Amino acid sequence: MPVSCSGKCGRNAFMRRPKTNDALCRDCFFLAFETEIHNTIQQEQLFRAGEKVAIAASGGKDSTVLAHVMKVLNERYNYGLNLVLLSIDEGITGYRDDSLKTVAQNRDDYGMPLRILSYQELYGWTMDRIVAEIGRSNNCTFCGVFRRQALDRGARLMEVDCVATGHNADDIAETVIMNILRGDTARLRRCCDIKTGSKANDTIPRVKPLKYSYEKEIVMYAHFKKLVYFSTECVFAPNAYRGHARAFLKDLEKVRPSAIMDIIHAGEQLQIKGTVKKPVRGICGRCGFVSSQQPCKACVLLEGLNRGLPKLGIGKKSKGDRMVALQEQQLREKARLVKNDF
């Protein structure tokens, strides 16, 4: 027997909304999904009229849905935003080169200017080359650090007022779990912030309009709207630590459907003791971008690659210092031997 739509539109429902379990027709689902994101934007005051906003575009479902919804809401509610696309090419053959074609399609579909920056252009390295040096055990560390800074570099080049990323509720809950398991108190509290950075601190703010949107609903929205997106997983991702957190979260969600939102709300309410030493976010003395250490993680990793010490930035700083000292000692010894030969 057909079930009536909970939106009281007079139509029959065709789905149960994962987040609320409401029986909705297609149009009411679209409206509920978009309205929820609009309410998040308004309540958190993520944007101001006249701002230039860069949408971090990867070609995946999250960034594609974000670009589509931002365009819809910008026109429906007259936000007055200038929307542009910013994409990062990590240099992963068979993955990023294909997804960038989808990003170009997004540019054409939504009429937004697109800027693509590559790791090769910014750092002189591609992820393919980095993986060849470091192996597959720590490659996500390099990619994540370089990508975060690449977005800052791209935002500065495009002279935008803020960057909107496609992080959804599942992503944030996974990050909370990862930071708990690592005992990373600094990132544990910060990862739940819907807005990070500020112009007052000489950093371009980042916002997460999809913070309370379930991944399942994002997939359903993209599917039923027939949006074009790239769905292939990164070839280096199977070994990522995040994958274990994701599997745990999915199992937890089967037992407690509200687990995702429960974890996010718990993270939002966390308070760190005043006696706990917390890193201070500042500006890297080498590259001039935001960092909580001197030099920043990106500069340390890049130095290791250029020195032939790809594991320099992996693990504790003291270990990296010992690696540099050992290499410098070996170079001095080699120079002494050469001098003695003459």
mmCIF file of C-alpha atoms in Angstrom:
data_model
loop_
_atom_site.group_PDB
_atom_site.id
_atom_site.type_symbol
_atom_site.label_atom_id
_atom_site.label_comp_id
_atom_site.label_asym_id
_atom_site.label_seq_id
_atom_site.Cartn_x
_atom_site.Cartn_y
_atom_site.Cartn_z
ATOM 1 C CA MET A 1 0.000 0.000 0.000
ATOM 2 C CA PRO A 2 1.421 3.421 -0.984
ATOM 3 C CA VAL A 3 2.632 5.622 1.865
ATOM 4 C CA SER A 4 1.768 9.325 1.778
ATOM 5 C CA CYS A 5 4.607 11.849 1.776
ATOM 6 C CA SER A 6 5.324 13.315 5.209
ATOM 7 C CA GLY A 7 5.678 16.711 3.543
ATOM 8 C CA LYS A 8 1.889 16.789 3.130
ATOM 9 C CA CYS A 9 2.235 17.585 -0.567
ATOM 10 C CA GLY A 10 -0.393 15.039 -1.565
ATOM 11 C CA ARG A 11 2.044 12.766 -3.374
ATOM 12 C CA ASN A 12 3.124 9.267 -2.445
ATOM 13 C CA ALA A 13 6.465 8.781 -0.723
ATOM 14 C CA PHE A 14 9.201 6.956 -2.605
ATOM 15 C CA MET A 15 11.883 6.774 0.126
ATOM 16 C CA ARG A 16 12.652 6.878 3.838
ATOM 17 C CA ARG A 17 15.017 9.676 4.616
ATOM 18 C CA PRO A 18 18.050 8.089 6.380
ATOM 19 C CA LYS A 19 18.568 10.965 8.788
ATOM 20 C CA THR A 20 15.003 11.389 10.085
ATOM 21 C CA ASN A 21 13.215 8.253 8.811
ATOM 22 C CA ASP A 22 10.544 10.503 7.259
ATOM 23 C CA ALA A 23 8.671 9.095 4.274
ATOM 24 C CA LEU A 24 9.207 11.626 1.492
ATOM 25 C CA CYS A 25 8.550 12.071 -2.193
ATOM 26 C CA ARG A 26 11.450 13.056 -4.400
ATOM 27 C CA ASP A 27 10.730 16.801 -4.483
ATOM 28 C CA CYS A 28 10.167 17.009 -0.735
ATOM 29 C CA PHE A 29 13.449 15.183 -0.130
ATOM 30 C CA PHE A 30 15.293 17.680 -2.345
ATOM 31 C CA LEU A 31 13.691 20.597 -0.530
ATOM 32 C CA ALA A 32 14.381 19.157 2.948
ATOM 33 C CA PHE A 33 18.010 18.448 2.078
ATOM 34 C CA GLU A 34 18.600 21.923 0.611
ATOM 35 C CA THR A 35 16.695 23.726 3.379
ATOM 36 C CA GLU A 36 18.753 21.973 6.052
ATOM 37 C CA ILE A 37 21.977 23.214 4.441
ATOM 38 C CA HIS A 38 20.499 26.715 4.092
ATOM 39 C CA ASN A 39 19.585 26.720 7.798
ATOM 40 C CA THR A 40 23.140 25.654 8.688
ATOM 41 C CA ILE A 41 24.565 28.484 6.582
ATOM 42 C CA GLN A 42 22.241 31.030 8.169
ATOM 43 C CA GLN A 43 22.573 29.881 11.768
ATOM 44 C CA GLU A 44 26.356 29.663 11.612
ATOM 45 C CA GLN A 45 26.667 32.862 9.523
ATOM 46 C CA LEU A 46 29.103 31.191 7.130
ATOM 47 C CA PHE A 47 28.944 33.842 4.400
ATOM 48 C CA ARG A 48 28.319 37.538 3.899
ATOM 49 C CA ALA A 49 26.824 39.182 0.823
ATOM 50 C CA GLY A 50 29.407 40.208 -1.760
ATOM 51 C CA GLU A 51 32.003 37.598 -0.730
ATOM 52 C CA LYS A 52 33.983 35.582 -3.253
ATOM 53 C CA VAL A 53 33.754 31.926 -2.215
ATOM 54 C CA ALA A 54 35.955 29.149 -3.586
ATOM 55 C CA ILE A 55 34.367 25.705 -3.567
ATOM 56 C CA ALA A 56 37.035 23.017 -3.145
ATOM 57 C CA ALA A 57 36.194 20.785 -6.099
ATOM 58 C CA SER A 58 37.515 17.251 -6.461
ATOM 59 C CA GLY A 59 34.876 15.909 -8.837
ATOM 60 C CA GLY A 60 33.549 13.547 -6.145
ATOM 61 C CA LYS A 61 29.987 13.364 -4.851
ATOM 62 C CA ASP A 62 30.516 15.734 -1.906
ATOM 63 C CA SER A 63 32.088 18.635 -3.795
ATOM 64 C CA THR A 64 29.716 18.173 -6.757
ATOM 65 C CA VAL A 65 26.639 18.266 -4.517
ATOM 66 C CA LEU A 66 28.121 21.231 -2.618
ATOM 67 C CA ALA A 67 28.665 23.181 -5.843
ATOM 68 C CA HIS A 68 25.152 22.379 -7.068
ATOM 69 C CA VAL A 69 23.431 23.217 -3.764
ATOM 70 C CA MET A 70 25.456 26.417 -3.281
ATOM 71 C CA LYS A 71 24.399 27.601 -6.739
ATOM 72 C CA VAL A 72 20.746 26.742 -6.002
ATOM 73 C CA LEU A 73 20.721 28.437 -2.584
ATOM 74 C CA ASN A 74 22.677 31.459 -3.806
ATOM 75 C CA GLU A 75 19.973 32.091 -6.388
ATOM 76 C CA ARG A 76 16.966 31.050 -4.273
ATOM 77 C CA TYR A 77 17.855 33.106 -1.191
ATOM 78 C CA ASN A 78 19.870 35.835 -2.874
ATOM 79 C CA TYR A 79 23.074 35.302 -0.881
ATOM 80 C CA GLY A 80 24.925 37.626 -3.233
ATOM 81 C CA LEU A 81 27.997 35.376 -3.410
ATOM 82 C CA ASN A 82 30.545 35.127 -6.213
ATOM 83 C CA LEU A 83 31.115 31.362 -6.493
ATOM 84 C CA VAL A 84 34.257 29.881 -8.058
ATOM 85 C CA LEU A 85 35.816 26.395 -8.191
ATOM 86 C CA LEU A 86 39.275 25.531 -6.866
ATOM 87 C CA SER A 87 40.732 22.106 -7.637
ATOM 88 C CA ILE A 88 44.015 20.475 -6.622
ATOM 89 C CA ASP A 89 45.814 18.011 -8.907
ATOM 90 C CA GLU A 90 47.860 15.704 -6.693
ATOM 91 C CA GLY A 91 49.370 13.912 -9.681
ATOM 92 C CA ILE A 92 47.807 10.460 -9.192
ATOM 93 C CA THR A 93 47.657 8.648 -12.509
ATOM 94 C CA GLY A 94 44.385 6.857 -13.167
ATOM 95 C CA TYR A 95 42.556 8.801 -10.476
ATOM 96 C CA ARG A 96 42.988 12.551 -10.315
ATOM 97 C CA ASP A 97 43.543 13.017 -14.049
ATOM 98 C CA ASP A 98 40.137 11.380 -14.662
ATOM 99 C CA SER A 99 38.322 13.219 -11.850
ATOM 100 C CA LEU A 100 39.503 16.579 -13.188
ATOM 101 C CA LYS A 101 37.408 15.914 -16.283
ATOM 102 C CA THR A 102 34.376 15.796 -13.987
ATOM 103 C CA VAL A 103 35.458 19.053 -12.359
ATOM 104 C CA ALA A 104 35.596 20.643 -15.822
ATOM 105 C CA GLN A 105 32.042 19.363 -16.391
ATOM 106 C CA ASN A 106 30.981 20.984 -13.096
ATOM 107 C CA ARG A 107 32.502 24.245 -14.310
ATOM 108 C CA ASP A 108 30.435 24.107 -17.491
ATOM 109 C CA ASP A 109 27.221 22.921 -15.780
ATOM 110 C CA TYR A 110 27.239 25.543 -13.028
ATOM 111 C CA GLY A 111 28.917 28.396 -14.889
ATOM 112 C CA MET A 112 31.644 28.855 -12.259
ATOM 113 C CA PRO A 113 35.250 29.881 -13.049
ATOM 114 C CA LEU A 114 37.745 27.087 -12.324
ATOM 115 C CA ARG A 115 41.363 27.215 -11.147
ATOM 116 C CA ILE A 116 43.474 24.032 -11.016
ATOM 117 C CA LEU A 117 46.747 23.907 -9.070
ATOM 118 C CA SER A 118 49.053 20.895 -9.122
ATOM 119 C CA TYR A 119 51.505 19.480 -6.587
ATOM 120 C CA GLN A 120 54.073 19.522 -9.383
ATOM 121 C CA GLU A 121 53.546 23.252 -9.850
ATOM 122 C CA LEU A 122 53.546 24.061 -6.118
ATOM 123 C CA TYR A 123 56.072 21.583 -4.696
ATOM 124 C CA GLY A 124 57.935 20.084 -7.654
ATOM 125 C CA TRP A 125 56.583 16.628 -6.773
ATOM 126 C CA THR A 126 53.595 14.474 -7.744
ATOM 127 C CA MET A 127 51.986 11.869 -5.485
ATOM 128 C CA ASP A 128 53.076 9.154 -7.891
ATOM 129 C CA ARG A 129 56.711 10.162 -7.343
ATOM 130 C CA ILE A 130 56.223 10.568 -3.597
ATOM 131 C CA VAL A 131 54.728 7.084 -3.269
ATOM 132 C CA ALA A 132 57.648 5.701 -5.262
ATOM 133 C CA GLU A 133 59.948 7.222 -2.611
ATOM 134 C CA ILE A 134 57.996 6.656 0.605
ATOM 135 C CA GLY A 135 55.970 3.537 -0.181
ATOM 136 C CA ARG A 136 52.282 3.093 0.629
ATOM 137 C CA SER A 137 52.429 3.128 4.424
ATOM 138 C CA ASN A 138 52.555 6.925 4.974
ATOM 139 C CA ASN A 139 51.534 8.352 1.595
ATOM 140 C CA CYS A 140 48.237 9.787 2.917
ATOM 141 C CA THR A 141 50.205 11.933 5.383
ATOM 142 C CA PHE A 142 51.999 13.664 2.516
ATOM 143 C CA CYS A 143 48.861 14.027 0.425
ATOM 144 C CA GLY A 144 46.730 15.393 3.266
ATOM 145 C CA VAL A 145 49.307 17.939 4.430
ATOM 146 C CA PHE A 146 50.161 19.142 0.925
ATOM 147 C CA ARG A 147 46.505 19.300 -0.111
ATOM 148 C CA ARG A 148 45.477 21.432 2.867
ATOM 149 C CA GLN A 149 48.233 23.914 2.147
ATOM 150 C CA ALA A 150 47.561 23.798 -1.609
ATOM 151 C CA LEU A 151 43.995 24.954 -0.935
ATOM 152 C CA ASP A 152 45.372 27.889 1.073
ATOM 153 C CA ARG A 153 47.774 28.737 -1.743
ATOM 154 C CA GLY A 154 45.023 28.510 -4.340
ATOM 155 C CA ALA A 155 42.656 30.617 -2.263
ATOM 156 C CA ARG A 156 45.303 33.316 -1.930
ATOM 157 C CA LEU A 157 45.999 33.271 -5.676
ATOM 158 C CA MET A 158 42.271 33.545 -6.469
ATOM 159 C CA GLU A 159 41.859 36.300 -3.856
ATOM 160 C CA VAL A 160 38.784 34.681 -2.314
ATOM 161 C CA ASP A 161 37.197 35.557 1.015
ATOM 162 C CA CYS A 162 36.717 31.953 2.140
ATOM 163 C CA VAL A 163 36.904 28.333 0.989
ATOM 164 C CA ALA A 164 33.917 25.980 1.230
ATOM 165 C CA THR A 165 34.805 22.296 1.530
ATOM 166 C CA GLY A 166 32.585 19.245 1.063
ATOM 167 C CA HIS A 167 33.217 17.633 4.465
ATOM 168 C CA ASN A 168 30.027 15.842 5.497
ATOM 169 C CA ALA A 169 28.758 14.481 8.814
ATOM 170 C CA ASP A 170 30.316 11.052 8.233
ATOM 171 C CA ASP A 171 33.731 12.631 7.501
ATOM 172 C CA ILE A 172 33.664 14.657 10.701
ATOM 173 C CA ALA A 173 32.539 11.735 12.874
ATOM 174 C CA GLU A 174 35.354 9.609 11.395
ATOM 175 C CA THR A 175 37.869 12.362 12.164
ATOM 176 C CA VAL A 176 36.659 12.563 15.770
ATOM 177 C CA ILE A 177 37.195 8.805 16.148
ATOM 178 C CA MET A 178 40.659 9.005 14.552
ATOM 179 C CA ASN A 179 41.747 11.849 16.835
ATOM 180 C CA ILE A 180 40.467 10.025 19.920
ATOM 181 C CA LEU A 181 42.429 6.909 18.969
ATOM 182 C CA ARG A 182 45.548 9.020 18.359
ATOM 183 C CA GLY A 183 45.075 11.062 21.518
ATOM 184 C CA ASP A 184 45.269 14.250 19.445
ATOM 185 C CA THR A 185 43.485 16.718 21.731
ATOM 186 C CA ALA A 186 44.264 19.789 19.603
ATOM 187 C CA ARG A 187 42.708 18.413 16.441
ATOM 188 C CA LEU A 188 39.948 16.644 18.362
ATOM 189 C CA ARG A 189 38.254 19.901 19.283
ATOM 190 C CA ARG A 190 39.119 21.783 16.111
ATOM 191 C CA CYS A 191 37.846 19.097 13.722
ATOM 192 C CA CYS A 192 34.257 19.758 14.816
ATOM 193 C CA ASP A 193 34.402 23.490 14.064
ATOM 194 C CA ILE A 194 32.205 24.419 11.126
ATOM 195 C CA LYS A 195 34.429 27.425 10.413
ATOM 196 C CA THR A 196 38.188 27.621 10.880
ATOM 197 C CA GLY A 197 40.682 30.419 10.304
ATOM 198 C CA SER A 198 39.982 34.126 10.117
ATOM 199 C CA LYS A 199 41.243 37.152 8.247
ATOM 200 C CA ALA A 200 42.168 38.661 11.601
ATOM 201 C CA ASN A 201 44.796 35.917 11.918
ATOM 202 C CA ASP A 202 45.952 36.411 8.328
ATOM 203 C CA THR A 203 44.366 33.152 7.183
ATOM 204 C CA ILE A 204 41.573 32.571 4.683
ATOM 205 C CA PRO A 205 38.581 31.026 6.513
ATOM 206 C CA ARG A 206 37.293 27.570 5.610
ATOM 207 C CA VAL A 207 33.668 26.534 6.080
ATOM 208 C CA LYS A 208 31.784 23.218 5.965
ATOM 209 C CA PRO A 209 28.201 23.781 4.761
ATOM 210 C CA LEU A 210 27.602 19.994 4.606
ATOM 211 C CA LYS A 211 28.709 19.417 8.214
ATOM 212 C CA TYR A 212 25.326 17.977 9.267
ATOM 213 C CA SER A 213 24.526 16.194 5.987
ATOM 214 C CA TYR A 214 24.699 12.402 5.952
ATOM 215 C CA GLU A 215 26.805 10.752 3.275
ATOM 216 C CA LYS A 216 23.874 8.488 2.358
ATOM 217 C CA GLU A 217 21.685 11.497 1.661
ATOM 218 C CA ILE A 218 24.395 13.209 -0.381
ATOM 219 C CA VAL A 219 24.642 10.094 -2.567
ATOM 220 C CA MET A 220 20.850 9.938 -2.918
ATOM 221 C CA TYR A 221 20.638 13.631 -3.781
ATOM 222 C CA ALA A 222 23.353 13.309 -6.445
ATOM 223 C CA HIS A 223 21.729 10.168 -7.862
ATOM 224 C CA PHE A 224 18.175 11.462 -8.119
ATOM 225 C CA LYS A 225 19.316 14.882 -9.366
ATOM 226 C CA LYS A 226 21.405 13.024 -11.973
ATOM 227 C CA LEU A 227 24.507 15.045 -11.090
ATOM 228 C CA VAL A 228 27.769 14.153 -12.817
ATOM 229 C CA TYR A 229 30.421 13.069 -10.310
ATOM 230 C CA PHE A 230 33.495 10.848 -10.103
ATOM 231 C CA SER A 231 33.066 7.812 -7.836
ATOM 232 C CA THR A 232 36.335 5.880 -8.153
ATOM 233 C CA GLU A 233 38.350 5.551 -4.920
ATOM 234 C CA CYS A 234 41.915 6.847 -4.835
ATOM 235 C CA VAL A 235 44.346 4.087 -5.820
ATOM 236 C CA PHE A 236 46.407 4.807 -2.679
ATOM 237 C CA ALA A 237 43.434 4.969 -0.267
ATOM 238 C CA PRO A 238 42.952 1.257 0.695
ATOM 239 C CA ASN A 239 45.804 1.484 3.218
ATOM 240 C CA ALA A 240 44.602 4.750 4.763
ATOM 241 C CA TYR A 241 44.020 4.890 8.537
ATOM 242 C CA ARG A 242 40.696 6.641 7.896
ATOM 243 C CA GLY A 243 39.369 3.482 6.263
ATOM 244 C CA HIS A 244 39.453 1.639 9.608
ATOM 245 C CA ALA A 245 37.604 4.492 11.331
ATOM 246 C CA ARG A 246 35.014 4.465 8.536
ATOM 247 C CA ALA A 247 34.442 0.715 8.868
ATOM 248 C CA PHE A 248 34.031 1.066 12.651
ATOM 249 C CA LEU A 249 31.557 3.929 12.222
ATOM 250 C CA LYS A 250 29.441 1.964 9.743
ATOM 251 C CA ASP A 251 29.244 -0.971 12.150
ATOM 252 C CA LEU A 252 28.330 1.396 14.984
ATOM 253 C CA GLU A 253 25.633 3.028 12.854
ATOM 254 C CA LYS A 254 23.955 -0.351 12.296
ATOM 255 C CA VAL A 255 23.477 -0.692 16.053
ATOM 256 C CA ARG A 256 22.719 2.979 16.739
ATOM 257 C CA PRO A 257 21.481 4.933 13.666
ATOM 258 C CA SER A 258 22.068 8.282 15.415
ATOM 259 C CA ALA A 259 25.745 7.465 16.082
ATOM 260 C CA ILE A 260 27.104 9.927 13.508
ATOM 261 C CA MET A 261 25.325 12.953 14.941
ATOM 262 C CA ASP A 262 25.950 11.762 18.516
ATOM 263 C CA ILE A 263 29.704 11.662 17.876
ATOM 264 C CA ILE A 264 29.707 15.113 16.262
ATOM 265 C CA HIS A 265 27.736 16.678 19.118
ATOM 266 C CA ALA A 266 30.039 15.010 21.638
ATOM 267 C CA GLY A 267 33.052 16.460 19.840
ATOM 268 C CA GLU A 268 31.483 19.920 19.808
ATOM 269 C CA GLN A 269 31.015 19.868 23.581
ATOM 270 C CA LEU A 270 34.499 18.665 24.462
ATOM 271 C CA GLN A 271 36.469 20.950 26.747
ATOM 272 C CA ILE A 272 40.222 20.559 27.115
ATOM 273 C CA LYS A 273 41.772 21.117 30.540
ATOM 274 C CA GLY A 274 43.653 24.355 30.884
ATOM 275 C CA THR A 275 46.719 22.434 32.011
ATOM 276 C CA VAL A 276 46.930 20.553 28.701
ATOM 277 C CA LYS A 277 49.500 22.076 26.378
ATOM 278 C CA LYS A 278 47.851 23.055 23.115
ATOM 279 C CA PRO A 279 49.712 24.047 19.922
ATOM 280 C CA VAL A 280 49.369 27.685 18.927
ATOM 281 C CA ARG A 281 48.331 28.283 15.329
ATOM 282 C CA GLY A 282 50.516 30.834 13.626
ATOM 283 C CA ILE A 283 52.309 31.496 10.358
ATOM 284 C CA CYS A 284 55.175 29.374 9.055
ATOM 285 C CA GLY A 285 58.413 31.351 8.856
ATOM 286 C CA ARG A 286 59.412 29.621 5.617
ATOM 287 C CA CYS A 287 56.336 29.526 3.399
ATOM 288 C CA GLY A 288 54.097 32.111 5.092
ATOM 289 C CA PHE A 289 51.072 29.838 5.468
ATOM 290 C CA VAL A 290 49.146 28.786 8.569
ATOM 291 C CA SER A 291 50.903 26.339 10.874
ATOM 292 C CA SER A 292 51.010 25.143 14.479
ATOM 293 C CA GLN A 293 54.741 24.408 14.329
ATOM 294 C CA GLN A 294 57.930 25.985 12.986
ATOM 295 C CA PRO A 295 58.581 25.188 10.224
ATOM 296 C CA CYS A 296 55.199 23.873 9.113
ATOM 297 C CA LYS A 297 54.583 20.190 8.396
ATOM 298 C CA ALA A 298 54.434 20.806 4.639
ATOM 299 C CA CYS A 299 57.862 22.461 4.655
ATOM 300 C CA VAL A 300 59.345 19.622 6.740
ATOM 301 C CA LEU A 301 57.927 16.940 4.446
ATOM 302 C CA LEU A 302 59.096 18.803 1.359
ATOM 303 C CA GLU A 303 62.567 19.269 2.836
ATOM 304 C CA GLY A 304 62.749 15.526 3.485
ATOM 305 C CA LEU A 305 61.823 14.714 -0.100
ATOM 306 C CA ASN A 306 64.346 17.180 -1.514
ATOM 307 C CA ARG A 307 67.105 15.952 0.835
ATOM 308 C CA GLY A 308 66.499 12.325 -0.079
ATOM 309 C CA LEU A 309 65.084 11.686 3.408
ATOM 310 C CA PRO A 310 61.407 11.019 2.617
ATOM 311 C CA LYS A 311 60.637 9.886 6.189
ATOM 312 C CA LEU A 312 61.982 13.101 7.706
ATOM 313 C CA GLY A 313 58.553 14.477 8.636
ATOM 314 C CA ILE A 314 57.056 11.148 9.698
ATOM 315 C CA GLY A 315 56.879 10.524 13.444
ATOM 316 C CA LYS A 316 58.338 12.662 16.217
ATOM 317 C CA LYS A 317 60.324 15.807 15.494
ATOM 318 C CA SER A 318 63.307 14.499 17.478
ATOM 319 C CA LYS A 319 63.571 11.550 15.098
ATOM 320 C CA GLY A 320 63.609 13.920 12.129
ATOM 321 C CA ASP A 321 66.300 16.057 13.767
ATOM 322 C CA ARG A 322 68.476 12.975 14.221
ATOM 323 C CA MET A 323 68.013 12.027 10.563
ATOM 324 C CA VAL A 324 69.100 15.495 9.421
ATOM 325 C CA ALA A 325 72.097 15.493 11.789
ATOM 326 C CA LEU A 326 73.176 12.065 10.523
ATOM 327 C CA GLN A 327 72.919 13.118 6.903
ATOM 328 C CA GLU A 328 74.897 16.307 7.545
ATOM 329 C CA GLN A 329 77.567 14.282 9.370
ATOM 330 C CA GLN A 330 77.814 11.896 6.409
ATOM 331 C CA LEU A 331 78.135 14.819 3.990
ATOM 332 C CA ARG A 332 80.890 16.376 6.113
ATOM 333 C CA GLU A 333 82.707 13.041 6.235
ATOM 334 C CA LYS A 334 82.425 12.668 2.478
ATOM 335 C CA ALA A 335 83.744 16.214 1.964
ATOM 336 C CA ARG A 336 86.680 15.484 4.297
ATOM 337 C CA LEU A 337 87.579 12.322 2.376
ATOM 338 C CA VAL A 338 87.464 14.182 -0.933
ATOM 339 C CA LYS A 339 89.694 16.919 0.507
ATOM 340 C CA ASN A 340 92.212 14.355 1.747
ATOM 341 C CA ASP A 341 92.388 12.780 -1.712
ATOM 342 C CA PHE A 342 93.835 16.035 -3.009
#
